[in-house]
Coordinates of C-alpha atoms in Angstrom, one line a residue:
X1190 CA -17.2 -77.5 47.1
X1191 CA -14.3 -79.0 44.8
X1192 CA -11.6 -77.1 43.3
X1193 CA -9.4 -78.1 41.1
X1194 CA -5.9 -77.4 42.2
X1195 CA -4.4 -74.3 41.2
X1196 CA -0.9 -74.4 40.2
X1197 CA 1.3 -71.5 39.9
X1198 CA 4.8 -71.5 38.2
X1199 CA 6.8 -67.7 38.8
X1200 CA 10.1 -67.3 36.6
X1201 CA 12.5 -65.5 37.8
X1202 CA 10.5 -63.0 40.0
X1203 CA 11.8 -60.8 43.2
X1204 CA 8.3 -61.0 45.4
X1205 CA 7.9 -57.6 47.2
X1206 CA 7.3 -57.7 50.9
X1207 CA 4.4 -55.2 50.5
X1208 CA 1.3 -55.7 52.1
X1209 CA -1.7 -56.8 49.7
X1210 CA -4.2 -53.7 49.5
X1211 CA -7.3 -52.5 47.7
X1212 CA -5.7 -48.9 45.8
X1213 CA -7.1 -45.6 44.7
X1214 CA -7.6 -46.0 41.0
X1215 CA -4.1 -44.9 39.2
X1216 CA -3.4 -44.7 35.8
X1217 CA -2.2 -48.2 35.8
X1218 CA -5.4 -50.0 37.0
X1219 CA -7.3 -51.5 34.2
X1220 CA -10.8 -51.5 35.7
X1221 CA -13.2 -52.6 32.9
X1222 CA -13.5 -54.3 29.3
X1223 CA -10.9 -52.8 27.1
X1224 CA -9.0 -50.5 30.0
X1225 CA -9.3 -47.2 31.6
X1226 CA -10.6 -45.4 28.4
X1227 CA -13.0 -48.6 27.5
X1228 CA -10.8 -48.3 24.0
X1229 CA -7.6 -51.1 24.6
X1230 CA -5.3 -47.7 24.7
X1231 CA -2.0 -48.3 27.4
X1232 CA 0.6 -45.9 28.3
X1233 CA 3.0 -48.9 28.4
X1234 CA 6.1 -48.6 26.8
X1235 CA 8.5 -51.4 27.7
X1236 CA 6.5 -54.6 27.0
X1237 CA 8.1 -57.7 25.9
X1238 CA 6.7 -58.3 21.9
X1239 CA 7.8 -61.5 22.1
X1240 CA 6.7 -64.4 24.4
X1241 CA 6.3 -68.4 25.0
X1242 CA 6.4 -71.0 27.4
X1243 CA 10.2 -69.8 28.5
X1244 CA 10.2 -66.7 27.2
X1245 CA 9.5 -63.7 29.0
X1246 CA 6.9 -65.9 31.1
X1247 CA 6.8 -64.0 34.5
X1248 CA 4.3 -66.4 35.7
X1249 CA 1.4 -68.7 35.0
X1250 CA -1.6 -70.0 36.8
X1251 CA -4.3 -72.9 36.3
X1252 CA -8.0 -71.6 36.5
X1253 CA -10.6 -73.7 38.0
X1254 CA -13.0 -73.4 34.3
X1255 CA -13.0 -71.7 31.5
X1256 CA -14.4 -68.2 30.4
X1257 CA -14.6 -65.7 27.3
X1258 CA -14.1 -62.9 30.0
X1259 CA -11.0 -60.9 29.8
X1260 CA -9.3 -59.6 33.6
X1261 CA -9.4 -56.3 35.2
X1262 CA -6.8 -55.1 37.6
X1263 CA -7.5 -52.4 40.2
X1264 CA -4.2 -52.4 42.7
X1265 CA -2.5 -55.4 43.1
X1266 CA -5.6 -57.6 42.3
X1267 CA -6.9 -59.1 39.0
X1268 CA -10.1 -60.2 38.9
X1269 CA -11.3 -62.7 36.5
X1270 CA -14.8 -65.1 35.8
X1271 CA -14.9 -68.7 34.9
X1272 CA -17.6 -71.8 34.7
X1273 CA -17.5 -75.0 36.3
X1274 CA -19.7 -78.3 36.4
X1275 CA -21.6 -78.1 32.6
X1276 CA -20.5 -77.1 29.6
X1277 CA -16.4 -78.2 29.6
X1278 CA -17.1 -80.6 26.7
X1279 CA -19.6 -80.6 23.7
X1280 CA -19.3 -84.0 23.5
X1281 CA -20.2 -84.7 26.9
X1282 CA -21.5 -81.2 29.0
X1283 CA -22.9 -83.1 31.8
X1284 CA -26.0 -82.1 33.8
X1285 CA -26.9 -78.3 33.1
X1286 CA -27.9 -77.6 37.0
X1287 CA -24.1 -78.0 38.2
X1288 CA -23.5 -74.9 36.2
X1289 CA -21.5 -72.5 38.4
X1290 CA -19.9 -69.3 37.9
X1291 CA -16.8 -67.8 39.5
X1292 CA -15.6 -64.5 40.5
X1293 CA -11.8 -65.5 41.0
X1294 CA -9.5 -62.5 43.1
X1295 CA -5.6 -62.9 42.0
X1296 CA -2.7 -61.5 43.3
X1297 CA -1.5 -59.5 39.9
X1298 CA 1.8 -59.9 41.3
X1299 CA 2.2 -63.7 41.9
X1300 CA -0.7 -65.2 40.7
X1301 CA -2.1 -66.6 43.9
X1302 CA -5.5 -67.0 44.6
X1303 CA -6.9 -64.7 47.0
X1304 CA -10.6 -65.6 46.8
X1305 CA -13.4 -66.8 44.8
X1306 CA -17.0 -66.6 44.9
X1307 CA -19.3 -68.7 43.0
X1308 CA -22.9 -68.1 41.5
X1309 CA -24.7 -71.4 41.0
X1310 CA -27.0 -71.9 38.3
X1311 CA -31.1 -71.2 38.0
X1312 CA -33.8 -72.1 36.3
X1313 CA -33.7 -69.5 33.8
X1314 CA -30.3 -71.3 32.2
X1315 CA -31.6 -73.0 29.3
X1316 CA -28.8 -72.2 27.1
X1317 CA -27.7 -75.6 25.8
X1318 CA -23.7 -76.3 25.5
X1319 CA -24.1 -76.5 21.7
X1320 CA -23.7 -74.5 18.4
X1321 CA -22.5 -70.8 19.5
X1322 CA -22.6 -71.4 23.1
X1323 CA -19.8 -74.3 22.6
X1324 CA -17.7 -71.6 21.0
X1325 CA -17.7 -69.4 24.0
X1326 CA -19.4 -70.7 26.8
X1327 CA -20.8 -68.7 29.9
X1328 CA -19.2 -66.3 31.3
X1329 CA -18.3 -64.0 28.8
X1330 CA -18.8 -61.1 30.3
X1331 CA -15.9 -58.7 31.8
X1332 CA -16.3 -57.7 35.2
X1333 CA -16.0 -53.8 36.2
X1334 CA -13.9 -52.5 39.3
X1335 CA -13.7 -49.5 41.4
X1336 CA -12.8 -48.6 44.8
X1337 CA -16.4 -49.8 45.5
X1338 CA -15.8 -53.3 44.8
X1339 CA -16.2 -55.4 41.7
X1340 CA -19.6 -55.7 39.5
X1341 CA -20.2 -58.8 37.4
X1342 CA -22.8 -59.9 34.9
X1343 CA -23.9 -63.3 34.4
X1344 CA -26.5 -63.1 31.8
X1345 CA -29.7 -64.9 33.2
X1346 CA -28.4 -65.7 36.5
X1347 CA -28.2 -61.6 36.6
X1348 CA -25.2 -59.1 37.5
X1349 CA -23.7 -59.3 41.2
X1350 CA -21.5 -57.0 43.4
X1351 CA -19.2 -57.8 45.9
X1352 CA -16.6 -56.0 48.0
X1353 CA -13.0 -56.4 47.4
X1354 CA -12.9 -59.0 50.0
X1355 CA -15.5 -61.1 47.8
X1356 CA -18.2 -60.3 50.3
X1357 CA -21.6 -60.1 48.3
X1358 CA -23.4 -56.6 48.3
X1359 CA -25.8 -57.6 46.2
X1360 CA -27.6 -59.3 43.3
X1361 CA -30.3 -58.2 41.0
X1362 CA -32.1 -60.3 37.9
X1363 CA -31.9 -58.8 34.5
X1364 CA -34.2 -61.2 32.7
X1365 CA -34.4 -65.0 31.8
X1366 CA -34.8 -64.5 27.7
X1367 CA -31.7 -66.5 26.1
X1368 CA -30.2 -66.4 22.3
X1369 CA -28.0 -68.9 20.5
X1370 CA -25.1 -66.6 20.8
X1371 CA -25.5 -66.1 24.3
X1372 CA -24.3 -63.0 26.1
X1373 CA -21.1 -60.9 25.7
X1374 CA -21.7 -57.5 27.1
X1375 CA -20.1 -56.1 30.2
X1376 CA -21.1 -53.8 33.0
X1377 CA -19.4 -50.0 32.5
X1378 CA -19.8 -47.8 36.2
X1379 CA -20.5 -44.4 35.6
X1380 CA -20.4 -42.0 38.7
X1381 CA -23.5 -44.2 41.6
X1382 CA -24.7 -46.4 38.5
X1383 CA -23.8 -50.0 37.3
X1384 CA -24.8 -49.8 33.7
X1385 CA -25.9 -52.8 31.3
X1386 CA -27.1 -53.8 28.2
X1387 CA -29.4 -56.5 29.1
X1388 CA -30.6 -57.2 25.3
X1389 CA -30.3 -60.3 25.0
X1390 CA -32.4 -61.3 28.6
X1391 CA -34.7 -58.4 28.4
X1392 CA -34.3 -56.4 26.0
X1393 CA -33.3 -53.4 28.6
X1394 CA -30.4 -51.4 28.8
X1395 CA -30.2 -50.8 32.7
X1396 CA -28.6 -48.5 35.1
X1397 CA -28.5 -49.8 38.9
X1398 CA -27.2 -48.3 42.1
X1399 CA -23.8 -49.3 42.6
X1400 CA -24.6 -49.7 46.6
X1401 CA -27.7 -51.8 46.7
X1402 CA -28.0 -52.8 43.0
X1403 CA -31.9 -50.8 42.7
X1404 CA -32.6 -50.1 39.1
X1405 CA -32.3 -46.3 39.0
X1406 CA -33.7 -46.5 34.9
X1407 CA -34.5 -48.7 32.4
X1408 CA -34.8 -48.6 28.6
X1409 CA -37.2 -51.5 27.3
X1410 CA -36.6 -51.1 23.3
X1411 CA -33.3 -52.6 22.8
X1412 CA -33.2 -55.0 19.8
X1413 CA -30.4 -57.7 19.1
X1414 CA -27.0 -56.3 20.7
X1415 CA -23.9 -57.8 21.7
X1416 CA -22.0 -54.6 22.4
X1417 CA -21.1 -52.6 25.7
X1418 CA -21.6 -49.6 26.1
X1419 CA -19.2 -46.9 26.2
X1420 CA -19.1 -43.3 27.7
X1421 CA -18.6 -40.0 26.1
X1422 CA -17.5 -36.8 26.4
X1423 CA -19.1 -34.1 24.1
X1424 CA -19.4 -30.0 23.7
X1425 CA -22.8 -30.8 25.3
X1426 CA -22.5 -33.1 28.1
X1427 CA -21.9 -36.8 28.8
X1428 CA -23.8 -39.1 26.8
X1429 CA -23.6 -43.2 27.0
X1430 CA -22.9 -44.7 23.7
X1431 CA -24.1 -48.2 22.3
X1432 CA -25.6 -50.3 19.3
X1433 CA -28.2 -52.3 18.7
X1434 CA -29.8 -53.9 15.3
X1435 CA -31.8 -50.4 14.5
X1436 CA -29.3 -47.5 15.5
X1437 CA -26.0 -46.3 17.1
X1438 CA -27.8 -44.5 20.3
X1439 CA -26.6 -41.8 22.7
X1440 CA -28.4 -41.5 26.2
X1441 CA -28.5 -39.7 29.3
X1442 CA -26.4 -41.6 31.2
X1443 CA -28.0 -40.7 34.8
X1444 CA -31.5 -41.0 33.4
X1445 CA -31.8 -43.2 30.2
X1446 CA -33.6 -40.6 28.4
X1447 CA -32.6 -41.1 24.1
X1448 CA -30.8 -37.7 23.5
X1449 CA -29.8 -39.4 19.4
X1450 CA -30.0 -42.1 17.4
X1451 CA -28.0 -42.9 14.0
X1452 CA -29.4 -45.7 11.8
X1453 CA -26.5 -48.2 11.5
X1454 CA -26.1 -52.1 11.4
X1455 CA -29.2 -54.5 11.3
X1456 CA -27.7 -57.9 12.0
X1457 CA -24.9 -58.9 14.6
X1458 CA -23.6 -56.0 16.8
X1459 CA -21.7 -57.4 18.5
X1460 CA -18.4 -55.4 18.4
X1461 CA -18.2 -52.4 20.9
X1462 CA -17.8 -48.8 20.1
X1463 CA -14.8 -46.8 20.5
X1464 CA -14.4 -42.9 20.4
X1465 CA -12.0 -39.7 20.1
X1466 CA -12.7 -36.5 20.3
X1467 CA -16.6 -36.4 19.9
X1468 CA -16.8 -38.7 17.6
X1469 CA -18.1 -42.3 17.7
X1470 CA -16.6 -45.1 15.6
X1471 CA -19.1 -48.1 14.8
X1472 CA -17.9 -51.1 13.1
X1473 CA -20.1 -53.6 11.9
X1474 CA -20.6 -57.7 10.7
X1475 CA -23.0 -59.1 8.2
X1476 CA -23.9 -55.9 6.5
X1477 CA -20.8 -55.0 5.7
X1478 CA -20.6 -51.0 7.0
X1479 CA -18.6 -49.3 9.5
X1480 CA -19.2 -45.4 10.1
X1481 CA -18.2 -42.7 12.1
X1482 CA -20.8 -40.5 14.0
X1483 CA -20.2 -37.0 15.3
X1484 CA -22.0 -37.5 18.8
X1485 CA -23.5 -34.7 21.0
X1486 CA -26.9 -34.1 19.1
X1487 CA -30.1 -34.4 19.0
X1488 CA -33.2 -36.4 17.3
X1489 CA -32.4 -38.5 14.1
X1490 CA -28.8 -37.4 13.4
X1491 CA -28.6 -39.9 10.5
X1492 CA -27.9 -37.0 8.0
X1493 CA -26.6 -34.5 9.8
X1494 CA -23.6 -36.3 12.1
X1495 CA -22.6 -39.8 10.0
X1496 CA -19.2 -38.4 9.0
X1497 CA -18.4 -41.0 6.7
X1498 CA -19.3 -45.2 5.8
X1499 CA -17.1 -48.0 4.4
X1500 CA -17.6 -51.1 3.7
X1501 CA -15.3 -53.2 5.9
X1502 CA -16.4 -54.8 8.8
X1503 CA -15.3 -57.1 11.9
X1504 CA -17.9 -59.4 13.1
X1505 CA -16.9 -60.0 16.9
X1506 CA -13.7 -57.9 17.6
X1507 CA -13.7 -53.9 18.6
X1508 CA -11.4 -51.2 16.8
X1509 CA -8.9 -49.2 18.6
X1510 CA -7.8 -45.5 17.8
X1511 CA -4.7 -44.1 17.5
X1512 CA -3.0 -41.3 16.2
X1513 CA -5.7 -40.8 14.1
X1514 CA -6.1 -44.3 12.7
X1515 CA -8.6 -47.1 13.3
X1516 CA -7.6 -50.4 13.5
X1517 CA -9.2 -53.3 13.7
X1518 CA -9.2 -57.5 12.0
X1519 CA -12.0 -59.1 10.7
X1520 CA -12.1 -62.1 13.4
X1521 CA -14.0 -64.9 10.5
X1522 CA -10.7 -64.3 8.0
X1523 CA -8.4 -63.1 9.4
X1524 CA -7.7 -60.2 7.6
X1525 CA -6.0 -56.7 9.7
X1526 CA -7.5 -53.2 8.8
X1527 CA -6.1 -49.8 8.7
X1528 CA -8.3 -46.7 8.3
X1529 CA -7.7 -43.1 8.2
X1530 CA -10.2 -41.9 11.3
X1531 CA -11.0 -38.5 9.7
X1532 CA -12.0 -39.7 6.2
X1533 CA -12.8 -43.3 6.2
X1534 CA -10.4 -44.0 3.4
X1535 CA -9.0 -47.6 3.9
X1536 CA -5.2 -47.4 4.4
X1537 CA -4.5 -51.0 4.3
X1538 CA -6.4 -54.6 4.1
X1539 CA -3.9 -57.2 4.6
X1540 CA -4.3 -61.0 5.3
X1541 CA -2.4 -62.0 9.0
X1542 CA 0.0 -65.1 8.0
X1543 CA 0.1 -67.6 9.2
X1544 CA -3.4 -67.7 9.1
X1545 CA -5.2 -66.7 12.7
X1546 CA -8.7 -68.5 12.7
X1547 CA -11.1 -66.6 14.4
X1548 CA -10.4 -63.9 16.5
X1549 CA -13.0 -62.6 19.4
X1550 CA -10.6 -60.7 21.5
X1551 CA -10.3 -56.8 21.0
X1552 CA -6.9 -55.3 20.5
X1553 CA -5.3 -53.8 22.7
X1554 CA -2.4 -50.9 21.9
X1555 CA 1.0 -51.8 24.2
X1556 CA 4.5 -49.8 23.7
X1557 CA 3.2 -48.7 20.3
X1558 CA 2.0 -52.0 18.8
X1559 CA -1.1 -53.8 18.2
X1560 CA -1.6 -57.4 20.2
X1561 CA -4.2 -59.4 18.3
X1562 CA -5.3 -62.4 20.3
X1563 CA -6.8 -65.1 18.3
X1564 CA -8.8 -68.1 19.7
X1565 CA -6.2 -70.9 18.8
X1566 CA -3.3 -69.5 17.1
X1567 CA -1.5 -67.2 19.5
X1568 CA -1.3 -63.6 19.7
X1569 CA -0.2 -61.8 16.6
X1570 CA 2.0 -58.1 17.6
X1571 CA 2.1 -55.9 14.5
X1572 CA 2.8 -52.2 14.4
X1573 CA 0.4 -49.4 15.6
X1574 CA 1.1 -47.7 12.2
X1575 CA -0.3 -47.2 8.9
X1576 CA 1.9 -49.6 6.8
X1577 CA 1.3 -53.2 7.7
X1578 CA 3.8 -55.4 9.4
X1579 CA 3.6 -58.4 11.3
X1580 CA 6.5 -58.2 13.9
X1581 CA 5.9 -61.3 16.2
X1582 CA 3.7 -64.2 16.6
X1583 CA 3.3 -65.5 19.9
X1584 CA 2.7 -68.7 21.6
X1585 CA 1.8 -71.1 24.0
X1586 CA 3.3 -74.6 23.0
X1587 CA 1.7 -76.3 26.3
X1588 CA -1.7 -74.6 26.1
X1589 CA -3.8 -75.9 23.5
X1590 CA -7.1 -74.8 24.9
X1591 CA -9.5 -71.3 23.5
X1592 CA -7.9 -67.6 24.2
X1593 CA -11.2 -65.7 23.8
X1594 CA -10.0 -63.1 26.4
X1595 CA -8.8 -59.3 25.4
X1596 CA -5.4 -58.4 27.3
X1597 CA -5.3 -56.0 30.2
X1598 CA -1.9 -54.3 30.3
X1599 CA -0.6 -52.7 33.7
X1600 CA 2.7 -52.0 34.8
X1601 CA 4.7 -53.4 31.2
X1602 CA 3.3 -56.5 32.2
X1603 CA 0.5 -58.4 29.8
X1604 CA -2.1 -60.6 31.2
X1605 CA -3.9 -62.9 28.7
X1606 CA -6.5 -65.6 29.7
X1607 CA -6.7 -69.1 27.8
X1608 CA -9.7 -71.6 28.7
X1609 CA -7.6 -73.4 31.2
X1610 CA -4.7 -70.8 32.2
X1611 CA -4.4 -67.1 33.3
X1612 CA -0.8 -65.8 31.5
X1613 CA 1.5 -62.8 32.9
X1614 CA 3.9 -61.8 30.6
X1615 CA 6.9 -59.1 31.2
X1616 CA 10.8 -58.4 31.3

């Protein structure tokens, strides 16, 4: 099968004489969409803030497709998805059964490619390169890692497991319905289950057995959702966390069983949910409402656990929490929020200059400021605090191609993803 050549350029690097080797998870591994905690947090503290094409560049590497998918780093590899063979070009996508996806393994260190395993396409694609799907393409979806191997989810073609070697364990269909905005959610592991909002195919959230990809339980009465789900901790138990177009909903993570529901957004949710201490922060798009949601209880908690509502919202991008703030930018205008996370109040609404464009990437928190990636304008670093401040804008001259990707941040080193180019940045 052809491959396009894949260039790597290292700047100034010492390459350690370590073997290569699958890890126990550590704090540094960023295993899943968003990070460790599923919320962009990072206990990094001595990341460069400002970077370019020869500017704390530690090295760069050319991928094979593009991709909306952001990386995940478990040890010293990264692992990443792409498309090949349709869809590079709205102008011209070419024949829709050449579709491929692509599991691509990376050495974090160097950038070289380790392995890659591809997925070609089935009948069930019938998602046409046009309109939404030309904005983000197919394969938007993060992979998760563990010491298990790596899970991926493909949207029609269904999710897939392989070892760390990029042997495959297994793969399992999640349903062959398709939307104009495609899919976006990724797999979250939790304990023996792969977990996955399936929406979009089937209208299922799903858990499946991380050895042999069985479906160990099923919901069939999801509506609308772009989100993934998240898992948290409350005064009664573990519960798993997500939104569709009726309610925020908290399940039994093992079994599936609804333990709450809050009524919520109704169009478009597609940004994930974040939490802190109990309590579960939803942000919203077209209708224009983000609230706050005391999890841990039971039945229609609509008026006894929505803490607060406002009236700001961010369309594609998730909020982050810290020290008891929520931040988060509206990705269609470009405009940066601050919220106090107890009482709702906004703190500040400011407009990013020079102006961003959209934004799909999430934020993610790094030595104690905020990186905002945005598709075409470079990645905007302002301070994790509640006065705003914009205090670099960052980019790649050479690269003129889509960022949709959220950084993963291990080791004060950045990785960001472009359509044509995996990034790491660092000292």
């Amino acid at each position: 099968m052809s491959q396009r050549t894949i260039n790597v350029t290292v700047w100034g690097m010492m390459i350690c004489g370590l073997l290569l080797g699958v890890t126990p998870c550590a704090a540094q591994d960023w295993p899943q969409f968003r990070g460790p905690s599923a919320a962009g947090l990072t206990t990094a503290t001595d990341v460069p803030l400002t970077w370019s094409d020869t500017e704390n560049l530690l090295w760069k590497v050319d991928l094979p497709g593009p991709g909306s998918s952001s990386p995940v780093i478990w040890g010293e590899r990264l692992y990443l998805t792409c498309y090949t063979g349709y869809g590079l070009s709205e102008e011209d996508p070419g024949e829709k059964e050449n579709l491929v996806r692509r599991l691509l393994c990376f050495d974090r260190s160097t950038g070289e490619l380790l392995w890659q395993q591809d997925i070609p396409a089935t009948a069930a694609d019938t998602e046409d390169y046009q309109g939404f799907i030309a904005l983000h393409g197919y394969a938007s979806s993060t992979p998760a890692v563990d010491a298990s191997g790596v899970y991926v989810f493909y949207g029609t073609v269904g999710a897939a497991a392989y070892d760390h070697d990029g042997t495959l364990k297994w793969r399992t269909p999640l349903g062959t319905q398709v939307h104009e905005f495609g899919t976006g959610n990724s797999p979250v592991l939790h304990e023996d289950l792969v977990i996955i909002n399936a929406a979009v195919e089937s209208n299922r959230v799903v858990a499946l057995r991380k050895e042999t990809g069985e479906l160990a339980w099923e919901r069939t009465d999801v509506q609308r959702s772009w989100n993934t789900p998240i898992v948290v901790e409350t005064e009664s138990g573990t519960e798993l966390v997500f939104n569709d177009e009726r309610a925020v909903r908290g399940l039994d993570p093992q079994t599936g069983e609804q333990l709450w529901h809050c009524e919520a957004h109704n169009r478009l949710v597609c940004p994930s949910l974040i939490a802190h201490a109990g309590v579960v922060y939803a942000v919203g798009a077209r209708d224009r409402k983000t609230i706050a949601i005391q999890a841990g209880g039971r039945g229609d908690v609509t008026e006894s656990h929505l803490l607060w509502e406002l009236d700001k919202v961010a369309h594609v991008s998730s909020p982050l929490f810290y020290q008891g703030h929520l931040y988060w930018v509206s990705d269609s205008q470009g405009i940066a929020y601050c919220v106090d996370a107890e009482s709702g109040k906004l703190v500040y609404e400011q407009r990013i200059t020079p102006r961003p464009g959209r934004m799909y990437a999430s934020p993610v928190l790094a030595a104690g400021h905020l990186l905002y990636v945005s598709r075409e304008a470079g990645t905007y670093v302002l301070p994790a605090e509640p006065e705003y401040s914009l205090v670099a804008h960052n980019r790649f001259a050479s690269d003129e191609s889509v960022f949709h990707g959220s950084p993963a941040v291990v080791d004060d080193r950045i990785y960001l993803r472009s359509d044509q180019t995996l990034y790491c940045v660092g000292k």
